[in-house]
Coordinates of C-alpha atoms and ligand atoms in Angstrom, one line a residue:
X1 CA 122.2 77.0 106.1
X2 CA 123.3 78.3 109.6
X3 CA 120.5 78.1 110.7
X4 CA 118.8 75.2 110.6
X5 CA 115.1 74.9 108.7
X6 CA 112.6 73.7 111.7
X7 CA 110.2 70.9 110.5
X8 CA 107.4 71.6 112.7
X9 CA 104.0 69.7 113.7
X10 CA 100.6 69.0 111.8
X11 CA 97.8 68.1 113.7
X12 CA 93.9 68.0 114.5
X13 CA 92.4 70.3 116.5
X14 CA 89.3 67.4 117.6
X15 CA 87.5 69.1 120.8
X16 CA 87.9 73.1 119.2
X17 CA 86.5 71.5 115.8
X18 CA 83.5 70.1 118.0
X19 CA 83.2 73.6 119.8
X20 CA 82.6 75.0 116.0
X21 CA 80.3 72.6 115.4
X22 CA 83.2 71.0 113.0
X23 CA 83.7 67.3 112.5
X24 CA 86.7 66.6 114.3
X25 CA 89.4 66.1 111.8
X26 CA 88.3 68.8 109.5
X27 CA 90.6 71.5 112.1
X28 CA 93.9 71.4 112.0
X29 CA 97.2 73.4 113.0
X30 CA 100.0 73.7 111.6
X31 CA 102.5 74.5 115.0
X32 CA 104.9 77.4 113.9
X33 CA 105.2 78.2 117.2
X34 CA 107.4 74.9 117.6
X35 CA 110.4 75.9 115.0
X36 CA 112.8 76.4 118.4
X37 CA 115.0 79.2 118.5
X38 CA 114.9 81.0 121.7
X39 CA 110.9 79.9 122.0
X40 CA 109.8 79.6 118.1
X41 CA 107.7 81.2 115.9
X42 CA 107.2 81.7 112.1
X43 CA 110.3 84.1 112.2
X44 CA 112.6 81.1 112.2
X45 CA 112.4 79.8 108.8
X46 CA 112.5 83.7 107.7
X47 CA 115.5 84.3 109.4
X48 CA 117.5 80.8 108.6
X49 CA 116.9 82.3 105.1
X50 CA 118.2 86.4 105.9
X51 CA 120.8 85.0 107.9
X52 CA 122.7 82.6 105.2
X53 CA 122.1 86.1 103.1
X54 CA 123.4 88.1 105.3
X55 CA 126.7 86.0 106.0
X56 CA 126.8 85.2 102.1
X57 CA 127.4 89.1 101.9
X58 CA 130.3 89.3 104.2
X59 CA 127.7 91.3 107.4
X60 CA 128.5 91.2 110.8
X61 CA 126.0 93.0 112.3
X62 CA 121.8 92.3 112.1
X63 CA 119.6 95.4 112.8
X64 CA 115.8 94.9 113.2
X65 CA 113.7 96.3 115.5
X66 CA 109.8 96.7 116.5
X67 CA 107.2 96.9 119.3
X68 CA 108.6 96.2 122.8
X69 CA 107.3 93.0 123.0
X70 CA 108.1 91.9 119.0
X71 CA 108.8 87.9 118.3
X72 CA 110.9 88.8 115.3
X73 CA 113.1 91.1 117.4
X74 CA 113.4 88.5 119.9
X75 CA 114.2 85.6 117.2
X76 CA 116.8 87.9 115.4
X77 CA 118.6 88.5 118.3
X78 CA 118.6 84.8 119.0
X79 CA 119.5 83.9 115.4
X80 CA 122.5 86.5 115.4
X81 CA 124.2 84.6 118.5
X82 CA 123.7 81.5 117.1
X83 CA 125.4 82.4 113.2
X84 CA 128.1 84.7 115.6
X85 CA 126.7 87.7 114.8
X86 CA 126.0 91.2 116.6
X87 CA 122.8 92.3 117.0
X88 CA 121.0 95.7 117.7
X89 CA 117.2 96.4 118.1
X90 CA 115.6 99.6 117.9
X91 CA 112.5 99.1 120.0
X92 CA 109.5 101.1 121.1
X93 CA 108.8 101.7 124.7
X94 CA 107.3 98.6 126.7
X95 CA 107.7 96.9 129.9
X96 CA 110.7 94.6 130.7
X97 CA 108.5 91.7 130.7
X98 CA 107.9 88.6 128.2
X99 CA 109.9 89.5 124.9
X100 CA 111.8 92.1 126.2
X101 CA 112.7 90.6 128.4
X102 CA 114.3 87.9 126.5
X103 CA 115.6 90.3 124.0
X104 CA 118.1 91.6 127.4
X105 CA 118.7 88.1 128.4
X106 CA 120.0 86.9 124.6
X107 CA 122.0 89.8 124.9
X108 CA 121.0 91.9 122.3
X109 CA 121.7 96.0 122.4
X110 CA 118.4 97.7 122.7
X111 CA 117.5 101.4 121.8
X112 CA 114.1 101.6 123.1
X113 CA 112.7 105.1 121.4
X114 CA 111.1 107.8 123.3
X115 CA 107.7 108.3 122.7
X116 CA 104.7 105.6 122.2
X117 CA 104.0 103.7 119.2
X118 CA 105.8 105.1 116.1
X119 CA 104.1 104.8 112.5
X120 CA 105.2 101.6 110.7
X121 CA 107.2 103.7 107.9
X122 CA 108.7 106.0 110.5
X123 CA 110.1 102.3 112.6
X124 CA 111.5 101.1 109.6
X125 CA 113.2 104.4 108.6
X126 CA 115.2 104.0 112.4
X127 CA 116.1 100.7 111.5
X128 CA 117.7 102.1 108.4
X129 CA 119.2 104.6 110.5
X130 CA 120.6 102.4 113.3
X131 CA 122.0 100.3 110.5
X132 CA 123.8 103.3 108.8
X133 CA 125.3 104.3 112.0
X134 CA 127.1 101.2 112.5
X135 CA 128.6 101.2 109.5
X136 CA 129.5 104.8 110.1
X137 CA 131.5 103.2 113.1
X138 CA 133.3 100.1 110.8
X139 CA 130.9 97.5 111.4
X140 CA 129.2 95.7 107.9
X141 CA 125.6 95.9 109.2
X142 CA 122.6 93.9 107.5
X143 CA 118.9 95.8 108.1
X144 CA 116.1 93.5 108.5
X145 CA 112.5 95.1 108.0
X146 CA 109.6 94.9 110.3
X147 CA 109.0 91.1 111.0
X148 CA 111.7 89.5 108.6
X149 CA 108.9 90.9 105.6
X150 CA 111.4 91.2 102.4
X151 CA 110.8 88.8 99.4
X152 CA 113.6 86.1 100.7
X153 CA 112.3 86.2 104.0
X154 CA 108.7 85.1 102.9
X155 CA 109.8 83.1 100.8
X156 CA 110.6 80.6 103.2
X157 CA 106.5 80.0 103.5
X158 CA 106.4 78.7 100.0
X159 CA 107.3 74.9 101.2
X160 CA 104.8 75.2 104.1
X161 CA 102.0 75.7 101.7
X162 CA 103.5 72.8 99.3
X163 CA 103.7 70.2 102.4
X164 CA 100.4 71.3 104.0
X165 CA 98.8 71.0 100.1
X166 CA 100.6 67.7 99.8
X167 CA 99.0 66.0 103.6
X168 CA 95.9 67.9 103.9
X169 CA 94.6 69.6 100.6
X170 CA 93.2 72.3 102.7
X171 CA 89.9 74.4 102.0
X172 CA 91.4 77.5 103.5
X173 CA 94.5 78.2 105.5
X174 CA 94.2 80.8 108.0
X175 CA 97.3 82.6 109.2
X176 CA 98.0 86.3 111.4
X177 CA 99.0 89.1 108.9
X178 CA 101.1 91.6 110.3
X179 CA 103.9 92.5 108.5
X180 CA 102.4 90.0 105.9
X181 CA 105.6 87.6 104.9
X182 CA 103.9 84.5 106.1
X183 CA 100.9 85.3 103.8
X184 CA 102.8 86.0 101.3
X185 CA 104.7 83.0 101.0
X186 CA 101.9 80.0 101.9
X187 CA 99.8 82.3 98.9
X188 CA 102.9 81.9 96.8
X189 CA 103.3 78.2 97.6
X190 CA 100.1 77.5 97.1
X191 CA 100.1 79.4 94.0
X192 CA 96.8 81.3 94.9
X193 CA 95.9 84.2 97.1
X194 CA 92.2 82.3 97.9
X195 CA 93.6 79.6 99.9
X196 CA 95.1 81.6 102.8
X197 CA 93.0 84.0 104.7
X198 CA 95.0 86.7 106.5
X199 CA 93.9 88.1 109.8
X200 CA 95.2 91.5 110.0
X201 CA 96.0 92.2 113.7
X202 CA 97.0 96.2 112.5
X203 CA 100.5 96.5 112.3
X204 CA 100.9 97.6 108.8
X205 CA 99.1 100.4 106.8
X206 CA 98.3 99.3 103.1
X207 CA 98.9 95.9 104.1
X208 CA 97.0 94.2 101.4
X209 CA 99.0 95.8 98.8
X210 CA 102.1 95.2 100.5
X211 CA 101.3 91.3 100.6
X212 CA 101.0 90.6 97.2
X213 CA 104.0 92.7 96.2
X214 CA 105.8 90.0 98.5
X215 CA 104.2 87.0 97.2
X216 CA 104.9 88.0 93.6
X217 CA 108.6 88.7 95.1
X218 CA 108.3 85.3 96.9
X219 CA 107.2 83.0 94.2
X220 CA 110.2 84.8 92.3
X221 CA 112.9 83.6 94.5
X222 CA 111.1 79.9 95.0
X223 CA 111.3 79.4 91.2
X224 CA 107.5 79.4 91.0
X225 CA 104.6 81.6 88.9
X226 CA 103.0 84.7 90.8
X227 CA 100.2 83.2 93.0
X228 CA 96.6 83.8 91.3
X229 CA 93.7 85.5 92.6
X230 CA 93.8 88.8 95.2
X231 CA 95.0 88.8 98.9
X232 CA 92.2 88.5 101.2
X233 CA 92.1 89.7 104.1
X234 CA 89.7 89.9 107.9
X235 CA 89.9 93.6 108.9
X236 CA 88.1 92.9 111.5
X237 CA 89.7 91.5 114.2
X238 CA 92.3 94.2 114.8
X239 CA 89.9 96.1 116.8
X240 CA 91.3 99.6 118.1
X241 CA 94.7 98.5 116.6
X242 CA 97.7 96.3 117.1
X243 CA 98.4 94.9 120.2
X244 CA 95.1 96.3 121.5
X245 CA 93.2 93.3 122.7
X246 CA 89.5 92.4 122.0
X247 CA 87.0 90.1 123.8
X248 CA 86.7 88.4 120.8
X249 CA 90.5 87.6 120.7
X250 CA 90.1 86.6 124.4
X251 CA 87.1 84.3 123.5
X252 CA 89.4 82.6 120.8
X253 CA 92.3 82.4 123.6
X254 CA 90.6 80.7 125.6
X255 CA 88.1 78.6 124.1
X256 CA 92.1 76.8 122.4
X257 CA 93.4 76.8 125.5
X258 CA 90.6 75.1 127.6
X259 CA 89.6 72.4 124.3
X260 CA 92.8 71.4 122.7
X261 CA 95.0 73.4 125.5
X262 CA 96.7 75.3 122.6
X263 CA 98.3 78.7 123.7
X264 CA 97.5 81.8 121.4
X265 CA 99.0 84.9 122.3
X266 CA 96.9 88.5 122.8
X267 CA 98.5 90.2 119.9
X268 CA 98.7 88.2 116.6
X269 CA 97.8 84.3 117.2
X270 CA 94.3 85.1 119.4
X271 CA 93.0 87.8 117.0
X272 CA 93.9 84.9 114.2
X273 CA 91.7 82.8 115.9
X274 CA 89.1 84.6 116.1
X275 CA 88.7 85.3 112.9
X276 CA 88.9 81.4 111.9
X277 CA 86.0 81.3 114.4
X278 CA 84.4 84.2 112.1
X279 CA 85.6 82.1 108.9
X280 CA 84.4 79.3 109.7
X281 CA 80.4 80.3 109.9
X282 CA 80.4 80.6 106.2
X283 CA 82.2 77.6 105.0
X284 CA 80.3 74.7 103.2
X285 CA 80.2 71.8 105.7
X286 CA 83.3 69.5 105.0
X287 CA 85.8 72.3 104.8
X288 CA 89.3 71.4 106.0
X289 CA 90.3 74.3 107.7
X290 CA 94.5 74.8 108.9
X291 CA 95.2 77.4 111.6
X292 CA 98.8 78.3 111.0
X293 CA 100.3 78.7 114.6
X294 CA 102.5 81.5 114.4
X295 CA 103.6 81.6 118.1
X296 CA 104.3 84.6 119.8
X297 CA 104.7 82.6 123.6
X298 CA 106.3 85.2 125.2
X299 CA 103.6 88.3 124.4
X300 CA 101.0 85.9 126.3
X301 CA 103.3 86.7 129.9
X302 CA 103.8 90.2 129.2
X303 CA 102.9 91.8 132.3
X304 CA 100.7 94.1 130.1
X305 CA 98.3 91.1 129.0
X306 CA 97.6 90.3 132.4
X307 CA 94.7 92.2 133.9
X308 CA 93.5 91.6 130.5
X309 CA 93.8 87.7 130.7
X310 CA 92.0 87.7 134.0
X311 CA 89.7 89.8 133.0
X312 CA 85.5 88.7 133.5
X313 CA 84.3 89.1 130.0
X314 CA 80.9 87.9 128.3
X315 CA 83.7 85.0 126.8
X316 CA 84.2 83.6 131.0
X317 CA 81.1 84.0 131.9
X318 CA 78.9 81.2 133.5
X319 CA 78.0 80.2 129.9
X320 CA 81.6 78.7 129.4
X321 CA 84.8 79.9 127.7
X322 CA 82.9 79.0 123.9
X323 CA 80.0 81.0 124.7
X324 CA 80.9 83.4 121.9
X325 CA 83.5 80.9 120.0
X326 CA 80.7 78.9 118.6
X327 CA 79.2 79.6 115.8
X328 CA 75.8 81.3 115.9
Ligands
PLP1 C1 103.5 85.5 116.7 C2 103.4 86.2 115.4 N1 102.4 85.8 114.6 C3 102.2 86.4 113.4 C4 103.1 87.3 113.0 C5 102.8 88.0 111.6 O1 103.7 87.5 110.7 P1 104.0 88.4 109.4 O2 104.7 89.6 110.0 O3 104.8 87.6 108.5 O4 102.7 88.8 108.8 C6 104.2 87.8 113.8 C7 105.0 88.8 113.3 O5 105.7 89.5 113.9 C8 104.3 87.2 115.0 O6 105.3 87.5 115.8

């Protein structure tokens, strides 16, 4: 591989457990947000997959592209200058703060698109397009969907699920969902949808569906049956949408930040959490439980998070940051 396949931390999450009224070993993480690559994140064992692929084919060229502040556009364009590769993104509007930031400083070419947020499909179709312009102009060009999300890309989650089933023998595994690779593959590693509960932070329409097309497609390329059982999924933490924050996503934030000092970020990882913090109310005592850190560093100093992260909510009141994390 060009890029090399991170081997990342396992460990317990003692004081949040205790918060969650948890004994302390049964809450673990999983710490996707330490794979490296230009500040890690569960799109670097995706890409070290798309990339080989890519360069197998003879490309010279990755296109992806996403929200302003996406991790996946942030790690392709870090992945493409490490493999010697060009890179264009094709970007909605956002400030030039946190992973925009780093997208110019990697060097990538950006075509931020006018308007606000553009429907999923419609994003994807411009990545297409981008891609088909460049080879208009000579170049071999390799299109990467929304968050690294084909079959090969997810696929690379199929060995997380085997090493966390191999340590741990986890109860339930609970991961963001946005695009849904990461899903798709632990479910396909673990060779059943009920392990892994995705929280769907509302990035992608008909996102259930889409997630156990990719497993199926997954567990295909990993050599391994179709995982068993049906997706599930938490709808209810995206609140108004993606990257729309929630107090219950900033209860989550900081109640891991202030007991285990573990940074989430506002628009995947700290919805994630909060619904592990909803999860966890109904499991049987004794459940081990794996939050699957995702990353997603950068979105957390977005200059648009701020106000937000400041903000006086019922979560920072006098009661203390796990007034509303605990269970009730
Ligand atoms: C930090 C972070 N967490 C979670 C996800 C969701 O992963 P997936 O798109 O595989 O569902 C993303 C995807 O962009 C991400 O950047």
């Amino acid at each position: 591989m060009i890029l090399p396949v991170p081997d990342t931390p396992l460990h317990p999450l003692p004081n949040l457990a205790r918060r969650l009224g948890m004994d302390p070993g049964e809450l673990w993480v999983k710490r996707e947000d330490l794979t490296g690559l230009a500040g890690g994140g569960n799109k670097a064992r995706k890409l070290a997959a798309i990339v080989a692929d890519a360069v197998a084919r003879g490309c010279d060229h990755l296109v992806t592209g996403g929200g302003a502040q996406s991790n996946h556009a942030r790690m392709t364009a870090a992945a493409a200058n490490i493999a010697g590769l060009g890179c264009d993104l094709v970007l909605t509007p956002g400030d030039e703060s946190g992973n925009l930031l780093l997208d110019r400083v990697l060097g990538a070419r950006i075509r931020v698109l006018d308007g606000g947020p553009l429907p999923y499909a419609e994003l994807e179709a411009a990545i297409e397009a981008r891609a088909r312009e460049l080879a208009g102009q000579g170049r071999r060009p390799y299109a990467i969907p929304i968050g690294g999300s084909t079959a090969l890309g997810a696929a690379a989650y199929a060995p997380v699920a085997r090493e966390l089933a191999e340590r741990l023998d986890p109860g339930l595994v609970v991961v963001a969902a946005g695009s849904g690779g990461t899903q798709a593959g632990l479910a396909a590693g673990f060779g059943d949808h009920g392990k892994v509960l995705g929280i769907d932070v509302g990035a992608r329409p008909g996102l259930a569906a889409a997630i156990e097309e990719l497993a199926a497609g997954a567990a295909d390329h990993a050599g391994l049956p179709a995982p068993t059982g049906r997706c599930r999924l938490d709808p209810a933490q995206a609140g108004e949408g993606y990257g729309v924050p929630t107090d219950a996503a900033l209860a989550a934030l900081r109640a891991a930040a202030r007991a285990d000092a573990l940074l989430l970020d506002p628009v995947y990882t700290a919805k994630a959490m909060a619904g592990l913090f909803a999860a966890v109310r109904e499991l049987p005592q004794g459940t081990r439980v794996v939050f699957v850190h995702t990353g997603g560093l950068p979105g957390l100093l977005a200059t648009r998070y701020a106000d937000w992260l400041t903000s006086a909510t019922p979560a920072s009141s006098a009661a203390g940051p796990a007034a509303t994390a605990e269970p009730s």
